[in-house]
Short mmCIF file of C-alpha atoms in Angstrom, two decimals:
data_model
loop_
_atom_site.label_atom_id
_atom_site.label_comp_id
_atom_site.label_asym_id
_atom_site.label_seq_id
_atom_site.Cartn_x
_atom_site.Cartn_y
_atom_site.Cartn_z
CA MET A 1 37.97 3.61 0.08
CA ALA A 2 34.86 4.13 -2.24
CA ALA A 3 32.33 1.34 -1.91
CA VAL A 4 29.59 0.10 -4.16
CA MET A 5 26.15 0.24 -2.63
CA ARG A 6 23.98 -2.43 -4.01
CA MET A 7 20.24 -3.07 -4.15
CA PRO A 8 19.07 -4.89 -0.85
CA GLU A 9 16.35 -7.37 -0.57
CA LEU A 10 13.50 -5.12 0.44
CA ALA A 11 10.95 -7.99 0.97
CA ALA A 12 11.18 -11.83 1.32
CA ASN A 13 11.26 -13.62 -2.05
CA THR A 14 11.43 -10.39 -4.01
CA PRO A 15 14.46 -10.59 -6.51
CA GLU A 16 14.10 -7.10 -7.75
CA ALA A 17 12.49 -3.66 -7.11
CA THR A 18 11.81 -0.53 -9.15
CA LEU A 19 13.98 2.51 -8.25
CA VAL A 20 11.28 5.31 -7.95
CA GLU A 21 13.65 8.33 -7.33
CA TRP A 22 16.78 9.46 -5.78
CA LEU A 23 16.54 11.39 -2.68
CA VAL A 24 20.08 12.87 -2.87
CA ALA A 25 22.43 14.35 -5.67
CA GLU A 26 25.72 13.32 -6.67
CA GLY A 27 28.33 14.93 -4.55
CA ALA A 28 25.76 15.15 -1.44
CA SER A 29 27.29 14.12 1.86
CA VAL A 30 25.29 11.23 3.71
CA ALA A 31 25.52 9.36 7.06
CA ALA A 32 25.02 5.74 7.46
CA GLY A 33 21.34 5.21 7.66
CA ASP A 34 20.11 8.28 5.63
CA ALA A 35 17.61 7.66 3.16
CA ILE A 36 19.15 7.96 -0.31
CA ALA A 37 16.57 6.49 -2.66
CA SER A 38 13.06 4.99 -2.70
CA ALA A 39 12.20 1.86 -4.52
CA GLU A 40 8.75 0.07 -5.14
CA THR A 41 8.25 -3.53 -4.52
CA ALA A 42 4.87 -5.46 -5.09
CA LYS A 43 3.77 -4.49 -1.75
CA ALA A 44 5.02 -1.05 -0.87
CA THR A 45 7.42 2.00 -1.63
CA VAL A 46 10.38 1.65 0.61
CA ASP A 47 13.22 4.02 1.42
CA ILE A 48 16.81 2.69 0.93
CA GLU A 49 19.41 3.92 3.42
CA ALA A 50 22.99 4.36 2.97
CA GLU A 51 25.20 1.63 4.29
CA ILE A 52 27.95 3.95 5.23
CA GLY A 53 28.92 7.47 5.52
CA GLY A 54 30.47 9.59 2.77
CA HIS A 55 29.84 11.46 -0.44
CA ILE A 56 27.81 10.18 -3.28
CA LEU A 57 30.40 9.89 -5.94
CA ARG A 58 28.11 8.40 -8.53
CA LEU A 59 24.38 7.33 -8.92
CA VAL A 60 24.43 4.25 -10.95
CA ALA A 61 20.81 3.02 -11.29
CA THR A 62 18.19 4.89 -13.25
CA PRO A 63 14.93 6.01 -11.69
CA GLY A 64 12.17 3.93 -13.18
CA SER A 65 14.43 0.84 -13.94
CA ASP A 66 13.93 -2.44 -12.34
CA VAL A 67 16.96 -3.39 -10.38
CA ALA A 68 17.89 -6.78 -9.25
CA VAL A 69 18.87 -7.61 -5.76
CA GLY A 70 22.77 -7.14 -5.51
CA ALA A 71 22.95 -4.93 -8.50
CA PRO A 72 24.77 -1.61 -8.18
CA LEU A 73 22.79 1.36 -7.04
CA ALA A 74 25.49 3.98 -6.13
CA VAL A 75 29.04 4.57 -5.12
CA ILE A 76 29.94 6.18 -1.87
CA GLY A 77 33.23 7.38 -0.73
CA ALA A 78 35.60 10.36 0.19
CA GLU A 79 34.98 13.58 -1.64
CA GLY A 80 36.90 13.64 -4.89
CA GLU A 81 37.99 10.10 -4.60
CA SER A 82 38.76 8.37 -7.86
CA LEU A 83 36.41 5.66 -9.16
CA ALA A 84 39.00 3.92 -11.15
CA GLY A 85 39.16 0.05 -10.47
CA LEU A 86 35.47 -0.23 -9.12
CA ASP A 87 33.58 -3.23 -10.48
CA LEU A 88 30.09 -2.25 -11.16
CA GLY A 89 29.25 -5.34 -12.97
CA ALA A 90 26.52 -7.99 -12.39
CA ASP A 91 27.42 -9.15 -8.99
CA GLY A 92 23.85 -9.65 -8.08
CA PRO A 93 22.05 -12.88 -8.70
CA ASP A 94 20.15 -11.52 -11.55
CA GLY A 95 22.41 -9.11 -13.23
CA PRO A 96 23.21 -5.49 -13.29
CA ALA A 97 21.03 -2.50 -12.96
CA THR A 98 19.01 -1.60 -16.16
CA GLY A 99 20.73 1.73 -16.75
CA ALA A 100 22.77 4.65 -15.57
CA ALA A 101 21.21 7.36 -13.53
CA PRO A 102 20.96 11.02 -14.78
CA SER A 103 23.08 13.34 -12.79
CA LEU A 104 21.34 15.60 -10.15
CA GLN A 105 24.05 18.19 -10.37
CA ALA A 106 24.65 20.74 -12.96
CA PRO A 107 26.00 19.41 -16.24
CA GLY A 108 29.82 19.13 -16.49
CA PRO A 109 32.41 16.87 -17.91
CA ALA A 110 32.76 13.50 -16.17
CA PRO A 111 35.85 11.28 -16.65
CA ASP A 112 35.45 7.94 -18.31
CA VAL A 113 35.92 5.30 -15.89
CA PRO A 114 36.15 1.61 -16.83
CA GLY A 115 33.00 -0.25 -15.70
CA ILE A 116 31.14 2.68 -14.90
CA PRO A 117 28.35 4.00 -17.09
CA ALA A 118 28.83 7.32 -18.69
CA ARG A 119 26.86 10.21 -16.99
CA PRO A 120 24.28 11.48 -19.51
CA GLU A 121 24.04 15.12 -19.96
CA PRO A 122 20.98 16.93 -18.77
CA THR A 123 18.67 18.35 -21.33
CA ASN A 124 15.28 19.93 -21.45
CA ALA A 125 14.31 18.69 -24.93
CA PRO A 126 10.79 17.33 -25.22
CA GLY A 127 10.52 13.57 -25.07
CA ARG A 128 13.88 12.98 -23.51
CA GLN A 129 14.70 9.36 -23.47
CA ILE A 130 17.67 6.98 -22.55
CA GLY A 131 17.04 3.45 -23.74
CA GLY A 132 13.58 4.16 -24.74
CA ARG A 133 12.58 5.39 -21.27
CA ILE A 134 11.32 8.99 -20.64
CA PHE A 135 12.57 10.26 -17.45
CA ALA A 136 9.63 11.76 -15.13
CA SER A 137 8.90 11.80 -11.49
CA PRO A 138 6.12 9.27 -10.20
CA LEU A 139 3.88 12.49 -9.54
CA ALA A 140 4.41 13.87 -13.02
CA ARG A 141 3.55 10.52 -14.54
CA LYS A 142 0.24 10.27 -12.41
CA LEU A 143 -0.78 13.87 -13.41
CA VAL A 144 0.05 13.11 -17.12
CA ARG A 145 -2.44 10.19 -16.83
CA ASP A 146 -4.97 12.26 -15.06
CA GLU A 147 -4.77 15.20 -17.67
CA GLY A 148 -4.76 12.79 -20.60
CA LEU A 149 -1.35 14.43 -21.87
CA ASP A 150 1.36 12.60 -24.02
CA LEU A 151 4.56 12.25 -21.80
CA SER A 152 6.85 12.35 -24.71
CA GLU A 153 5.57 15.87 -25.73
CA LEU A 154 6.35 17.39 -22.52
CA ARG A 155 9.67 19.53 -21.87
CA GLY A 156 11.52 18.44 -18.78
CA THR A 157 12.94 21.24 -16.50
CA GLY A 158 13.88 19.05 -13.55
CA PRO A 159 17.37 17.59 -12.56
CA GLY A 160 18.85 15.97 -15.66
CA GLY A 161 15.88 17.06 -17.85
CA ARG A 162 13.58 15.11 -15.95
CA ILE A 163 9.75 15.88 -16.22
CA VAL A 164 8.40 17.25 -13.01
CA ARG A 165 5.10 18.48 -11.67
CA ARG A 166 5.72 22.00 -12.75
CA ASP A 167 6.14 20.83 -16.43
CA VAL A 168 2.90 19.00 -16.43
CA THR A 169 1.14 22.19 -14.79
CA ALA A 170 2.61 24.41 -17.58
CA ALA A 171 1.43 21.92 -20.22
CA VAL A 172 -2.18 21.86 -18.80
CA ALA A 173 -2.24 25.71 -18.52
CA LYS A 174 -0.95 26.07 -22.08
CA ARG A 175 -3.48 23.73 -23.43
CA ALA A 176 -6.32 25.49 -21.50
CA ALA A 177 -5.13 28.88 -23.03
CA ALA A 178 -4.94 27.59 -26.56
CA ALA A 179 -8.29 25.72 -26.38
CA PRO A 180 -10.63 28.76 -27.30
CA ALA A 181 -8.59 29.57 -30.44
CA ALA A 182 -8.61 26.12 -31.78
CA PRO A 183 -10.59 25.69 -35.03
CA PRO A 184 -13.54 23.49 -35.08
CA VAL A 185 -12.67 19.80 -36.10
CA ARG A 186 -14.71 18.84 -39.11
CA PRO A 187 -15.25 15.17 -40.12
CA THR A 188 -13.54 14.11 -43.36
CA ALA A 189 -15.62 11.02 -43.70
CA PRO A 190 -19.30 10.03 -43.04
CA ALA A 191 -19.80 9.33 -39.33
CA SER A 192 -19.99 5.77 -38.51
CA THR A 193 -23.17 4.31 -37.22
CA GLU A 194 -21.16 1.85 -35.04
CA PRO A 195 -21.02 2.78 -31.30
CA THR A 196 -17.57 3.99 -30.13
CA ALA A 197 -16.02 4.29 -26.87
CA THR A 198 -13.15 6.49 -25.88
CA GLY A 199 -10.58 6.20 -22.96
CA HIS A 200 -6.95 5.56 -22.04
CA ASP A 201 -5.10 2.78 -20.60
CA ILE A 202 -3.64 3.11 -17.07
CA PRO A 203 -0.46 0.90 -16.77
CA HIS A 204 -0.41 -1.54 -13.94
CA THR A 205 1.60 -0.64 -10.95
CA ARG A 206 3.48 -3.30 -9.00
CA LEU A 207 1.12 -2.89 -6.08
CA ARG A 208 -1.91 -3.44 -8.50
CA ARG A 209 -0.51 -6.49 -10.12
CA ALA A 210 0.20 -7.91 -6.61
CA ILE A 211 -3.37 -7.23 -5.36
CA ALA A 212 -4.74 -9.03 -8.65
CA SER A 213 -2.44 -11.86 -8.37
CA ARG A 214 -2.84 -12.49 -4.62
CA LEU A 215 -6.74 -12.23 -4.62
CA THR A 216 -6.95 -14.24 -7.80
CA GLU A 217 -4.91 -16.94 -6.11
CA SER A 218 -7.15 -16.63 -3.00
CA LYS A 219 -10.49 -17.32 -4.88
CA GLN A 220 -8.99 -20.19 -6.80
CA THR A 221 -7.29 -21.97 -3.97
CA ALA A 222 -9.02 -21.19 -0.86
CA PRO A 223 -12.56 -22.52 -0.33
CA HIS A 224 -14.50 -19.44 0.92
CA PHE A 225 -17.55 -19.63 2.88
CA TYR A 226 -19.38 -16.70 4.61
CA VAL A 227 -20.95 -16.04 8.10
CA ARG A 228 -23.18 -12.92 8.48
CA ALA A 229 -24.63 -11.16 11.30
CA SER A 230 -26.09 -8.01 12.52
CA ALA A 231 -25.13 -6.47 15.78
CA ARG A 232 -26.96 -3.69 17.78
CA VAL A 233 -24.19 -1.05 18.50
CA ASP A 234 -26.02 1.73 20.40
CA ALA A 235 -23.88 0.91 23.53
CA LEU A 236 -20.71 0.67 21.56
CA LEU A 237 -21.21 4.21 19.83
CA ALA A 238 -21.95 5.55 23.32
CA LEU A 239 -18.93 4.03 24.75
CA ARG A 240 -16.94 5.64 21.96
CA GLU A 241 -18.19 9.07 22.68
CA GLN A 242 -17.39 8.65 26.29
CA ILE A 243 -13.89 7.48 25.74
CA ASN A 244 -13.23 10.35 23.34
CA GLU A 245 -14.31 13.01 25.82
CA HIS A 246 -11.18 12.20 27.85
CA ALA A 247 -8.89 10.35 25.38
CA THR A 248 -5.71 12.03 24.07
CA SER A 249 -5.80 9.79 20.92
CA ARG A 250 -9.25 9.85 19.36
CA ILE A 251 -10.77 6.51 19.12
CA SER A 252 -12.71 5.20 15.98
CA VAL A 253 -15.52 2.67 15.61
CA ASN A 254 -12.99 0.58 13.64
CA ASP A 255 -10.64 0.67 16.64
CA LEU A 256 -13.20 -0.83 18.87
CA VAL A 257 -14.19 -3.40 16.25
CA VAL A 258 -10.45 -4.44 15.84
CA MET A 259 -10.22 -4.84 19.66
CA ALA A 260 -13.28 -7.06 19.58
CA VAL A 261 -11.80 -9.31 16.95
CA ALA A 262 -8.81 -9.70 19.14
CA LYS A 263 -10.95 -10.65 22.16
CA ALA A 264 -12.93 -13.05 19.96
CA HIS A 265 -9.78 -14.64 18.75
CA GLN A 266 -8.63 -15.18 22.36
CA ALA A 267 -11.96 -16.89 23.15
CA MET A 268 -11.88 -19.01 20.04
CA PRO A 269 -8.12 -19.63 19.34
CA ARG A 270 -9.10 -22.17 16.63
CA MET A 271 -9.80 -18.95 14.52
CA ASN A 272 -6.41 -17.62 14.99
CA VAL A 273 -4.81 -20.03 12.55
CA ILE A 274 -3.71 -20.24 8.77
CA TRP A 275 -3.30 -23.10 6.40
CA THR A 276 0.14 -24.45 5.38
CA PRO A 277 0.93 -27.18 3.00
CA ASP A 278 1.88 -29.45 5.94
CA SER A 279 -0.05 -28.32 8.94
CA VAL A 280 -2.61 -25.81 10.41
CA ARG A 281 -0.50 -23.19 12.08
CA GLN A 282 -2.08 -21.74 15.39
CA PHE A 283 -0.66 -18.57 16.66
CA ASP A 284 -0.12 -17.61 20.25
CA SER A 285 -0.57 -13.90 19.65
CA VAL A 286 -3.21 -12.08 17.80
CA ASP A 287 -1.93 -10.09 14.94
CA ILE A 288 -4.63 -8.23 13.02
CA ALA A 289 -4.36 -6.52 9.39
CA VAL A 290 -6.33 -3.36 9.16
CA ALA A 291 -7.26 -2.54 5.39
CA VAL A 292 -6.30 0.95 4.25
CA ALA A 293 -7.31 2.38 1.02
CA THR A 294 -4.53 4.46 -0.84
CA ALA A 295 -4.44 6.02 -4.23
CA ASP A 296 -2.57 3.12 -5.69
CA GLY A 297 -4.79 0.43 -4.14
CA LEU A 298 -5.60 -1.35 -0.93
CA VAL A 299 -2.77 -2.13 1.60
CA THR A 300 -3.16 -4.13 4.71
CA PRO A 301 -0.56 -3.31 7.41
CA VAL A 302 -0.68 -5.72 10.41
CA VAL A 303 -1.11 -4.60 14.09
CA ARG A 304 1.03 -7.00 16.24
CA SER A 305 -0.27 -8.45 19.58
CA VAL A 306 -3.54 -6.50 19.68
CA GLU A 307 -4.56 -8.55 22.61
CA THR A 308 -1.92 -6.88 24.79
CA MET A 309 -2.94 -3.25 23.76
CA ASN A 310 -5.30 -0.86 25.19
CA VAL A 311 -7.68 0.92 22.91
CA SER A 312 -5.73 4.16 22.88
CA ALA A 313 -2.41 2.37 21.72
CA LEU A 314 -4.37 0.77 18.96
CA ALA A 315 -5.90 3.95 17.91
CA THR A 316 -2.22 5.35 17.68
CA ALA A 317 -0.86 2.53 15.88
CA THR A 318 -3.60 2.31 13.18
CA ARG A 319 -3.54 6.05 12.61
CA ASP A 320 0.32 5.82 12.06
CA PHE A 321 -0.13 2.95 9.70
CA ALA A 322 -2.81 4.72 7.74
CA ALA A 323 -0.71 7.87 7.43
CA ARG A 324 2.38 6.08 6.26
CA ALA A 325 0.39 3.88 3.85
CA ARG A 326 -1.02 6.84 2.15
CA ASP A 327 2.59 8.22 1.85
CA SER A 328 3.94 4.66 0.62
CA LYS A 329 6.16 4.58 3.75
CA LEU A 330 5.28 1.18 5.05
CA ARG A 331 7.98 -1.29 5.68
CA PRO A 332 7.51 -4.69 3.90
CA ASP A 333 7.61 -6.41 7.26
CA GLU A 334 4.66 -4.47 8.31
CA LEU A 335 2.55 -5.92 5.57
CA GLU A 336 3.24 -9.55 6.41
CA GLY A 337 1.77 -11.97 8.99
CA GLY A 338 -1.68 -12.05 10.82
CA SER A 339 -4.52 -14.61 10.52
CA ILE A 340 -7.30 -12.10 9.82
CA THR A 341 -8.09 -8.73 8.16
CA VAL A 342 -10.53 -6.12 9.17
CA THR A 343 -11.84 -4.06 6.23
CA ASN A 344 -14.64 -1.35 6.93
CA LEU A 345 -16.43 0.47 4.28
CA GLY A 346 -18.96 2.01 6.76
CA MET A 347 -17.54 5.59 6.37
CA TYR A 348 -18.76 5.28 2.63
CA GLY A 349 -22.39 4.39 3.60
CA THR A 350 -21.85 0.72 2.58
CA GLU A 351 -24.25 -1.35 4.67
CA ASP A 352 -23.10 -4.91 3.60
CA PHE A 353 -20.51 -6.55 1.66
CA ALA A 354 -18.26 -9.61 1.50
CA ALA A 355 -14.41 -9.42 0.97
CA ILE A 356 -11.89 -11.78 -0.34
CA ILE A 357 -9.54 -13.46 2.12
CA ASN A 358 -5.97 -12.11 1.86
CA PRO A 359 -3.55 -15.07 1.75
CA PRO A 360 -2.16 -16.80 3.81
CA GLN A 361 -4.54 -15.45 6.24
CA SER A 362 -7.65 -17.53 6.93
CA SER A 363 -10.41 -15.03 7.37
CA ILE A 364 -11.43 -11.55 6.61
CA LEU A 365 -14.20 -9.33 8.28
CA ALA A 366 -16.28 -7.00 6.33
CA VAL A 367 -17.75 -4.25 8.42
CA GLY A 368 -20.57 -2.12 7.11
CA ALA A 369 -22.02 1.19 8.32
CA ALA A 370 -24.22 1.61 11.37
CA ARG A 371 -27.74 2.40 10.51
CA GLU A 372 -30.90 2.99 12.39
CA SER A 373 -33.27 0.01 11.69
CA VAL A 374 -36.36 -1.56 13.40
CA VAL A 375 -35.60 -4.41 15.58
CA VAL A 376 -37.87 -6.60 17.88
CA GLU A 377 -37.42 -6.38 21.61
CA GLU A 378 -39.54 -8.12 23.97
CA SER A 379 -42.41 -8.43 21.32
CA GLN A 380 -41.94 -4.75 20.73
CA CYS A 381 -40.64 -2.91 17.54
CA VAL A 382 -38.10 -0.39 18.62
CA VAL A 383 -35.59 1.66 16.72
CA ALA A 384 -31.93 0.78 17.22
CA ARG A 385 -28.59 1.27 15.46
CA THR A 386 -27.33 -1.96 13.96
CA MET A 387 -24.15 -2.94 12.11
CA ARG A 388 -23.84 -5.60 9.42
CA VAL A 389 -20.80 -7.71 9.46
CA THR A 390 -19.65 -10.54 7.08
CA LEU A 391 -16.90 -12.92 7.89
CA SER A 392 -15.16 -14.67 4.85
CA VAL A 393 -13.43 -17.82 5.95
CA ASP A 394 -11.11 -20.33 4.59
CA HIS A 395 -12.83 -23.69 4.83
CA ARG A 396 -9.44 -25.71 4.83
CA PRO A 397 -8.29 -24.72 8.48
CA ILE A 398 -11.66 -23.72 9.91
CA ASP A 399 -14.87 -25.41 9.95
CA GLY A 400 -18.37 -23.78 9.79
CA ALA A 401 -19.04 -24.33 13.45
CA VAL A 402 -16.04 -22.77 14.61
CA ALA A 403 -16.67 -19.69 12.58
CA ALA A 404 -20.29 -19.48 13.75
CA GLN A 405 -19.18 -19.75 17.29
CA TRP A 406 -16.70 -16.85 16.79
CA MET A 407 -19.36 -14.77 15.31
CA GLN A 408 -21.59 -15.19 18.22
CA GLU A 409 -18.72 -14.19 20.51
CA PHE A 410 -17.84 -11.24 18.43
CA VAL A 411 -21.45 -9.88 18.20
CA ALA A 412 -21.79 -10.39 21.99
CA LEU A 413 -18.74 -8.22 22.51
CA LEU A 414 -20.19 -5.43 20.23
CA GLU A 415 -23.34 -5.40 22.13
CA SER A 416 -21.56 -5.40 25.64
CA PRO A 417 -18.73 -3.19 24.64
CA LEU A 418 -17.19 -2.63 28.19
CA ARG A 419 -15.82 -6.24 27.66
CA ILE A 420 -13.86 -4.95 24.76
CA VAL A 421 -12.00 -2.30 26.75
CA THR A 422 -11.63 -4.31 29.96
#
């Protein structure tokens, strides 16, 4: 019997998600657990899996639309099964999906079934819209913004008349070919003496809105204070080279820094806490978020129980997180938890910076580049490689003395790095 698949709750306290694209066509055969669509929440883009096996009888929700949790997404059943009698109404807590999805098959007549939105006919007309929305893939929309094109003027050749990458590429090539023949533009009015600025608006993504909201809340509600230090890292860098001579998984400086953070948290458990309305919550395991820069913004996947891992296992985990973060494949649960984040701008040559705490965490460590500098050693000036670090701390659960002792332990670990890996 045909079953209606509805939008699942992809993250805690997330009442809706944006359907990014369908990964299957109507009529396709799927097994339970197969990815059939991708959806974007405020934190990540997530694959939606089929709940049962069968054939995709109808794609209900529209790519690009906001779909409430519990609203219809698709109908799955036996090949050729009738859809009559299915209820695709607002069974979800916040109502139905925004609109019907375009067919991903060749156009053809579709029966009128009560309660099921009619299947729109594919077209490649410029500016194709349904309900005021132009259908385009996420990549095509990004390319349109980058090239300064008008989405409504493009001709869609993708499934159901959707604008895809090749359409944008063709438009860019056409513009470039026509540019030399374009007549010069002559002003029709005296030039203004007022300064002018040109530009274009880049619409906010859910991720960018979430970052803005979360960090604004952090600065407004968490009283930040900062602890800074410089560590000599010659021994740390030498140890990394030695490990990488024999390691199957290449180790980064940041991997050793994250391991040192875990060791420091074990030595100073009063740092492994977060603030809640009723208590200070202290954790038994050390879960550390690692900041990853993506094209859409910064994401912070959390490595669990770092204190139980060796440095090779940590390197493998962080590399996997980074790859999936850039492909928007992180699960929502991988972005939650932890008491501290490590953010490293050393690869960009940044020597010193301070970061904003990622709530509900209580601290964030900003790591700069290792640089040669002059230091005093036994009354003599010597050249050494040093690294500047800044710890931003929420003063509600953590006092200054605790943060200072933590920093003292952390720097000692960096300067005696064998303690990090043993």
